[in-house]
Structure formats: C-alpha cells, structure tokens
Amino acid sequence: MRILFCICLSLVFLACSKNDNIIANLKSQTLIHTQKAKFTYLNTNYIITLSFLSPVLDRYKDDDIFAIFIAPNDFDISNLQVFINSNFVEIQPIEKDDELLKYLIQNEYAKYYKFSAKNNASETITAKICSNIFTCFELSFQRYSKSLYYRSKDENTQYNLQEPF
C-alpha cells in the first residue's frame, strides 16, 4: 500500500513539474521579445516593459499582439498613448484570468495591459509610447519567420525550444 501511495505521489509531482517547465519556457521565450524603458515623474521611477507576443502565440495570425506592463502600478494609464508603425492602438487591461498572463513574468507591483495591431508583414515593428508626463520613446522589434517559433496544435508543446547541451 505504501509503495502504491509513493508511486501515485511521485506521478503527481512529475505531472506538475512538466507543466511548470513548459510555462517557464514560454516566459523565457517571451523575454527574447521584450524591451523596457525607464522614466521619472514626481520623484518616482517608473519602468515600462513591452513584450511582442506574436512570435510566441500561435492563434493570432492576423494581428501583432503586445503586452505592456508598468511598474509601480500607480501610473495613470489615461496619460498613455501607443503607436505601432505610426498607427494609434487602443490599450486594454489584462484581466487576472487572461491566458496572456502565462507568457509574462508577473509582478504584483505592476499593471498589465494588452493591445494589438494589424500585421503588416514588415520586418521591423516600431512601437512609439507617449505620455504627457514623459517624452515619447520608441522600441523596435524584429519580426522573425514563424518557422523559427513553430508550435504544434497542442498549445502546451513547444518544438522550437532545445535543451542545452
């Protein structure tokens, strides 16, 4: 009976650890397509982090999907404007149960938002972020071939990540 219990317990741990590994790999891959900028307002330092999620996601083929998070979380988002390749995009908050959160490293002191822009097939994507409390800045992302980021229909399997030698 003890042996059976130990086997069942070890299977539960193995199943959970594999899922944690997959999520960690997704977050690591998102970091490859993440940039940040810093600014100071009223003696408070802020960090804006922008992640280009389309290379990691499989289901959004017509749009370029981005996540932006701002720390600390007291920043007033109404002051923020984002342009992708000179086109204004509307920012929406990411809900706590949103699937996109599993791709992002989470910080309890940050607010998370998402936005999308039509995929125009250009090699470089330029995000211009503006506000009335800091000067505009640009972050550029390189678009890579989708084949470099192949994902199967099973969303929990990534074939584009290789184990280190």
PDB file of C-alpha atoms in Angstrom:
ATOM      1  CA  MET A   1       0.000   0.000   0.000  1.00  0.00           C
ATOM      2  CA  ARG A   2       2.837   2.396   0.850  1.00  0.00           C
ATOM      3  CA  ILE A   3       4.567   1.630  -2.417  1.00  0.00           C
ATOM      4  CA  LEU A   4       1.392   2.372  -4.365  1.00  0.00           C
ATOM      5  CA  PHE A   5       0.959   5.645  -2.468  1.00  0.00           C
ATOM      6  CA  CYS A   6       4.583   6.650  -3.182  1.00  0.00           C
ATOM      7  CA  ILE A   7       4.191   5.862  -6.873  1.00  0.00           C
ATOM      8  CA  CYS A   8       0.991   7.914  -7.124  1.00  0.00           C
ATOM      9  CA  LEU A   9       2.554  10.805  -5.242  1.00  0.00           C
ATOM     10  CA  SER A  10       5.631  10.807  -7.483  1.00  0.00           C
ATOM     11  CA  LEU A  11       3.427  10.770 -10.603  1.00  0.00           C
ATOM     12  CA  VAL A  12       1.571  13.839  -9.334  1.00  0.00           C
ATOM     13  CA  PHE A  13       4.863  15.674  -8.768  1.00  0.00           C
ATOM     14  CA  LEU A  14       6.144  14.683 -12.201  1.00  0.00           C
ATOM     15  CA  ALA A  15       2.969  15.862 -13.907  1.00  0.00           C
ATOM     16  CA  CYS A  16       3.051  19.225 -12.140  1.00  0.00           C
ATOM     17  CA  SER A  17       6.745  19.827 -12.738  1.00  0.00           C
ATOM     18  CA  LYS A  18       6.417  19.280 -16.503  1.00  0.00           C
ATOM     19  CA  ASN A  19       3.679  21.904 -16.721  1.00  0.00           C
ATOM     20  CA  ASP A  20       5.802  24.336 -14.690  1.00  0.00           C
ATOM     21  CA  ASN A  21       8.700  23.734 -17.077  1.00  0.00           C
ATOM     22  CA  ILE A  22       6.536  24.466 -20.104  1.00  0.00           C
ATOM     23  CA  ILE A  23       5.267  27.714 -18.588  1.00  0.00           C
ATOM     24  CA  ALA A  24       8.817  28.728 -17.657  1.00  0.00           C
ATOM     25  CA  ASN A  25       9.898  28.048 -21.248  1.00  0.00           C
ATOM     26  CA  LEU A  26       7.061  30.214 -22.575  1.00  0.00           C
ATOM     27  CA  LYS A  27       8.079  33.060 -20.274  1.00  0.00           C
ATOM     28  CA  SER A  28      11.721  32.688 -21.296  1.00  0.00           C
ATOM     29  CA  GLN A  29      10.770  32.848 -24.944  1.00  0.00           C
ATOM     30  CA  THR A  30       8.695  35.971 -24.328  1.00  0.00           C
ATOM     31  CA  LEU A  31      11.701  37.626 -22.690  1.00  0.00           C
ATOM     32  CA  ILE A  32      13.539  37.366 -26.004  1.00  0.00           C
ATOM     33  CA  HIS A  33      10.925  39.745 -27.439  1.00  0.00           C
ATOM     34  CA  THR A  34      10.752  42.157 -24.503  1.00  0.00           C
ATOM     35  CA  GLN A  35      12.178  45.649 -24.101  1.00  0.00           C
ATOM     36  CA  LYS A  36      11.906  48.234 -21.366  1.00  0.00           C
ATOM     37  CA  ALA A  37      12.231  51.954 -20.820  1.00  0.00           C
ATOM     38  CA  LYS A  38      12.578  53.973 -17.628  1.00  0.00           C
ATOM     39  CA  PHE A  39      11.361  57.435 -16.690  1.00  0.00           C
ATOM     40  CA  THR A  40      10.963  59.527 -13.557  1.00  0.00           C
ATOM     41  CA  TYR A  41       7.886  61.552 -12.654  1.00  0.00           C
ATOM     42  CA  LEU A  42       7.413  63.460  -9.374  1.00  0.00           C
ATOM     43  CA  ASN A  43      10.429  61.725  -7.822  1.00  0.00           C
ATOM     44  CA  THR A  44       9.045  58.277  -8.647  1.00  0.00           C
ATOM     45  CA  ASN A  45      10.902  55.973 -11.012  1.00  0.00           C
ATOM     46  CA  TYR A  46       8.735  54.038 -13.466  1.00  0.00           C
ATOM     47  CA  ILE A  47       9.552  51.147 -15.758  1.00  0.00           C
ATOM     48  CA  ILE A  48       7.516  50.420 -18.870  1.00  0.00           C
ATOM     49  CA  THR A  49       8.068  46.949 -20.280  1.00  0.00           C
ATOM     50  CA  LEU A  50       6.769  45.996 -23.719  1.00  0.00           C
ATOM     51  CA  SER A  51       6.586  42.391 -24.933  1.00  0.00           C
ATOM     52  CA  PHE A  52       5.924  41.369 -28.522  1.00  0.00           C
ATOM     53  CA  LEU A  53       3.883  38.190 -28.050  1.00  0.00           C
ATOM     54  CA  SER A  54       3.071  37.190 -31.630  1.00  0.00           C
ATOM     55  CA  PRO A  55       6.176  35.011 -32.143  1.00  0.00           C
ATOM     56  CA  VAL A  56       5.225  33.020 -29.050  1.00  0.00           C
ATOM     57  CA  LEU A  57       1.470  32.798 -29.690  1.00  0.00           C
ATOM     58  CA  ASP A  58       0.050  30.508 -32.318  1.00  0.00           C
ATOM     59  CA  ARG A  59      -3.562  31.525 -32.664  1.00  0.00           C
ATOM     60  CA  TYR A  60      -3.218  35.235 -33.549  1.00  0.00           C
ATOM     61  CA  LYS A  61      -2.054  35.223 -37.155  1.00  0.00           C
ATOM     62  CA  ASP A  62      -3.663  38.407 -38.481  1.00  0.00           C
ATOM     63  CA  ASP A  63      -2.664  40.679 -35.615  1.00  0.00           C
ATOM     64  CA  ASP A  64       0.525  41.572 -33.810  1.00  0.00           C
ATOM     65  CA  ILE A  65      -0.154  41.115 -30.101  1.00  0.00           C
ATOM     66  CA  PHE A  66       1.696  43.095 -27.433  1.00  0.00           C
ATOM     67  CA  ALA A  67       1.640  43.262 -23.657  1.00  0.00           C
ATOM     68  CA  ILE A  68       2.756  46.337 -21.795  1.00  0.00           C
ATOM     69  CA  PHE A  69       3.270  46.494 -18.075  1.00  0.00           C
ATOM     70  CA  ILE A  70       4.072  49.466 -15.941  1.00  0.00           C
ATOM     71  CA  ALA A  71       5.656  49.426 -12.500  1.00  0.00           C
ATOM     72  CA  PRO A  72       4.833  50.731  -9.993  1.00  0.00           C
ATOM     73  CA  ASN A  73       1.134  50.235 -10.527  1.00  0.00           C
ATOM     74  CA  ASP A  74       0.021  53.767  -9.590  1.00  0.00           C
ATOM     75  CA  PHE A  75       0.677  55.135 -13.102  1.00  0.00           C
ATOM     76  CA  ASP A  76      -2.416  56.697 -14.704  1.00  0.00           C
ATOM     77  CA  ILE A  77      -2.915  54.813 -17.980  1.00  0.00           C
ATOM     78  CA  SER A  78      -5.172  57.552 -19.376  1.00  0.00           C
ATOM     79  CA  ASN A  79      -1.995  59.559 -19.996  1.00  0.00           C
ATOM     80  CA  LEU A  80      -0.510  56.845 -22.200  1.00  0.00           C
ATOM     81  CA  GLN A  81      -0.676  56.602 -25.991  1.00  0.00           C
ATOM     82  CA  VAL A  82       0.858  53.812 -28.059  1.00  0.00           C
ATOM     83  CA  PHE A  83       1.510  53.813 -31.793  1.00  0.00           C
ATOM     84  CA  ILE A  84       2.599  50.756 -33.753  1.00  0.00           C
ATOM     85  CA  ASN A  85       4.305  51.718 -37.019  1.00  0.00           C
ATOM     86  CA  SER A  86       2.728  55.196 -36.650  1.00  0.00           C
ATOM     87  CA  ASN A  87      -0.813  53.823 -36.160  1.00  0.00           C
ATOM     88  CA  PHE A  88      -2.588  54.556 -32.871  1.00  0.00           C
ATOM     89  CA  VAL A  89      -3.656  51.446 -30.946  1.00  0.00           C
ATOM     90  CA  GLU A  90      -6.106  51.142 -28.088  1.00  0.00           C
ATOM     91  CA  ILE A  91      -4.835  49.723 -24.806  1.00  0.00           C
ATOM     92  CA  GLN A  92      -6.946  47.327 -22.719  1.00  0.00           C
ATOM     93  CA  PRO A  93      -6.231  45.957 -19.244  1.00  0.00           C
ATOM     94  CA  ILE A  94      -5.247  42.304 -18.993  1.00  0.00           C
ATOM     95  CA  GLU A  95      -7.698  40.545 -16.692  1.00  0.00           C
ATOM     96  CA  LYS A  96      -6.404  38.246 -13.945  1.00  0.00           C
ATOM     97  CA  ASP A  97      -7.729  35.152 -15.749  1.00  0.00           C
ATOM     98  CA  ASP A  98      -6.384  36.132 -19.194  1.00  0.00           C
ATOM     99  CA  GLU A  99      -4.339  33.459 -20.958  1.00  0.00           C
ATOM    100  CA  LEU A 100      -1.704  36.029 -21.931  1.00  0.00           C
ATOM    101  CA  LEU A 101      -0.511  36.262 -18.322  1.00  0.00           C
ATOM    102  CA  LYS A 102       1.103  32.839 -18.548  1.00  0.00           C
ATOM    103  CA  TYR A 103       3.554  34.282 -21.087  1.00  0.00           C
ATOM    104  CA  LEU A 104       4.616  37.172 -18.848  1.00  0.00           C
ATOM    105  CA  ILE A 105       6.777  37.339 -15.770  1.00  0.00           C
ATOM    106  CA  GLN A 106       4.359  38.649 -13.188  1.00  0.00           C
ATOM    107  CA  ASN A 107       4.983  41.356 -10.667  1.00  0.00           C
ATOM    108  CA  GLU A 108       2.409  42.316  -8.055  1.00  0.00           C
ATOM    109  CA  TYR A 109       3.578  45.939  -8.257  1.00  0.00           C
ATOM    110  CA  ALA A 110       2.834  46.309 -11.966  1.00  0.00           C
ATOM    111  CA  LYS A 111      -0.282  46.874 -14.052  1.00  0.00           C
ATOM    112  CA  TYR A 112      -0.670  44.794 -17.210  1.00  0.00           C
ATOM    113  CA  TYR A 113      -2.247  45.903 -20.476  1.00  0.00           C
ATOM    114  CA  LYS A 114      -2.565  44.461 -23.959  1.00  0.00           C
ATOM    115  CA  PHE A 115      -3.057  45.818 -27.423  1.00  0.00           C
ATOM    116  CA  SER A 116      -2.927  44.585 -30.969  1.00  0.00           C
ATOM    117  CA  ALA A 117      -2.161  45.992 -34.382  1.00  0.00           C
ATOM    118  CA  LYS A 118      -2.817  44.633 -37.844  1.00  0.00           C
ATOM    119  CA  ASN A 119       0.060  42.528 -39.083  1.00  0.00           C
ATOM    120  CA  ASN A 120       1.567  44.487 -41.971  1.00  0.00           C
ATOM    121  CA  ALA A 121       4.348  41.945 -42.688  1.00  0.00           C
ATOM    122  CA  SER A 122       7.133  44.494 -42.264  1.00  0.00           C
ATOM    123  CA  GLU A 123      10.402  43.116 -40.897  1.00  0.00           C
ATOM    124  CA  THR A 124      10.641  45.726 -38.152  1.00  0.00           C
ATOM    125  CA  ILE A 125       7.874  46.804 -35.813  1.00  0.00           C
ATOM    126  CA  THR A 126       8.288  50.176 -34.132  1.00  0.00           C
ATOM    127  CA  ALA A 127       6.299  50.938 -31.006  1.00  0.00           C
ATOM    128  CA  LYS A 128       6.140  54.602 -30.030  1.00  0.00           C
ATOM    129  CA  ILE A 129       4.985  55.221 -26.474  1.00  0.00           C
ATOM    130  CA  CYS A 130       3.924  58.731 -25.484  1.00  0.00           C
ATOM    131  CA  SER A 131       2.507  60.462 -22.454  1.00  0.00           C
ATOM    132  CA  ASN A 132       2.036  63.994 -21.233  1.00  0.00           C
ATOM    133  CA  ILE A 133       4.354  63.271 -18.283  1.00  0.00           C
ATOM    134  CA  PHE A 134       7.377  61.946 -20.206  1.00  0.00           C
ATOM    135  CA  THR A 135       8.837  62.404 -23.662  1.00  0.00           C
ATOM    136  CA  CYS A 136       7.942  59.889 -26.329  1.00  0.00           C
ATOM    137  CA  PHE A 137      10.282  56.971 -26.846  1.00  0.00           C
ATOM    138  CA  GLU A 138      10.461  54.193 -29.406  1.00  0.00           C
ATOM    139  CA  LEU A 139      11.090  50.480 -29.038  1.00  0.00           C
ATOM    140  CA  SER A 140      11.779  48.372 -32.122  1.00  0.00           C
ATOM    141  CA  PHE A 141      11.125  44.681 -32.561  1.00  0.00           C
ATOM    142  CA  GLN A 142      12.375  42.413 -35.307  1.00  0.00           C
ATOM    143  CA  ARG A 143       9.851  40.099 -36.910  1.00  0.00           C
ATOM    144  CA  TYR A 144      11.133  36.557 -37.330  1.00  0.00           C
ATOM    145  CA  SER A 145       9.880  33.787 -39.519  1.00  0.00           C
ATOM    146  CA  LYS A 146       7.102  31.829 -37.859  1.00  0.00           C
ATOM    147  CA  SER A 147       9.019  28.636 -38.643  1.00  0.00           C
ATOM    148  CA  LEU A 148      11.607  29.639 -36.039  1.00  0.00           C
ATOM    149  CA  TYR A 149       8.848  29.562 -33.454  1.00  0.00           C
ATOM    150  CA  TYR A 150       6.906  26.502 -34.534  1.00  0.00           C
ATOM    151  CA  ARG A 151       4.259  25.399 -32.097  1.00  0.00           C
ATOM    152  CA  SER A 152       2.092  22.373 -32.523  1.00  0.00           C
ATOM    153  CA  LYS A 153      -1.678  22.446 -32.262  1.00  0.00           C
ATOM    154  CA  ASP A 154      -1.204  21.180 -28.732  1.00  0.00           C
ATOM    155  CA  GLU A 155      -0.514  24.555 -27.121  1.00  0.00           C
ATOM    156  CA  ASN A 156       1.421  23.035 -24.264  1.00  0.00           C
ATOM    157  CA  THR A 157       4.081  21.588 -26.560  1.00  0.00           C
ATOM    158  CA  GLN A 158       6.809  23.777 -27.965  1.00  0.00           C
ATOM    159  CA  TYR A 159       9.133  22.285 -30.527  1.00  0.00           C
ATOM    160  CA  ASN A 160      11.181  25.416 -31.014  1.00  0.00           C
ATOM    161  CA  LEU A 161      12.996  25.224 -27.685  1.00  0.00           C
ATOM    162  CA  GLN A 162      16.002  22.976 -27.434  1.00  0.00           C
ATOM    163  CA  GLU A 163      17.565  21.711 -24.263  1.00  0.00           C
ATOM    164  CA  PRO A 164      21.111  22.988 -23.695  1.00  0.00           C
ATOM    165  CA  PHE A 165      23.878  20.533 -24.497  1.00  0.00           C
TER     166      PHE A 165
END
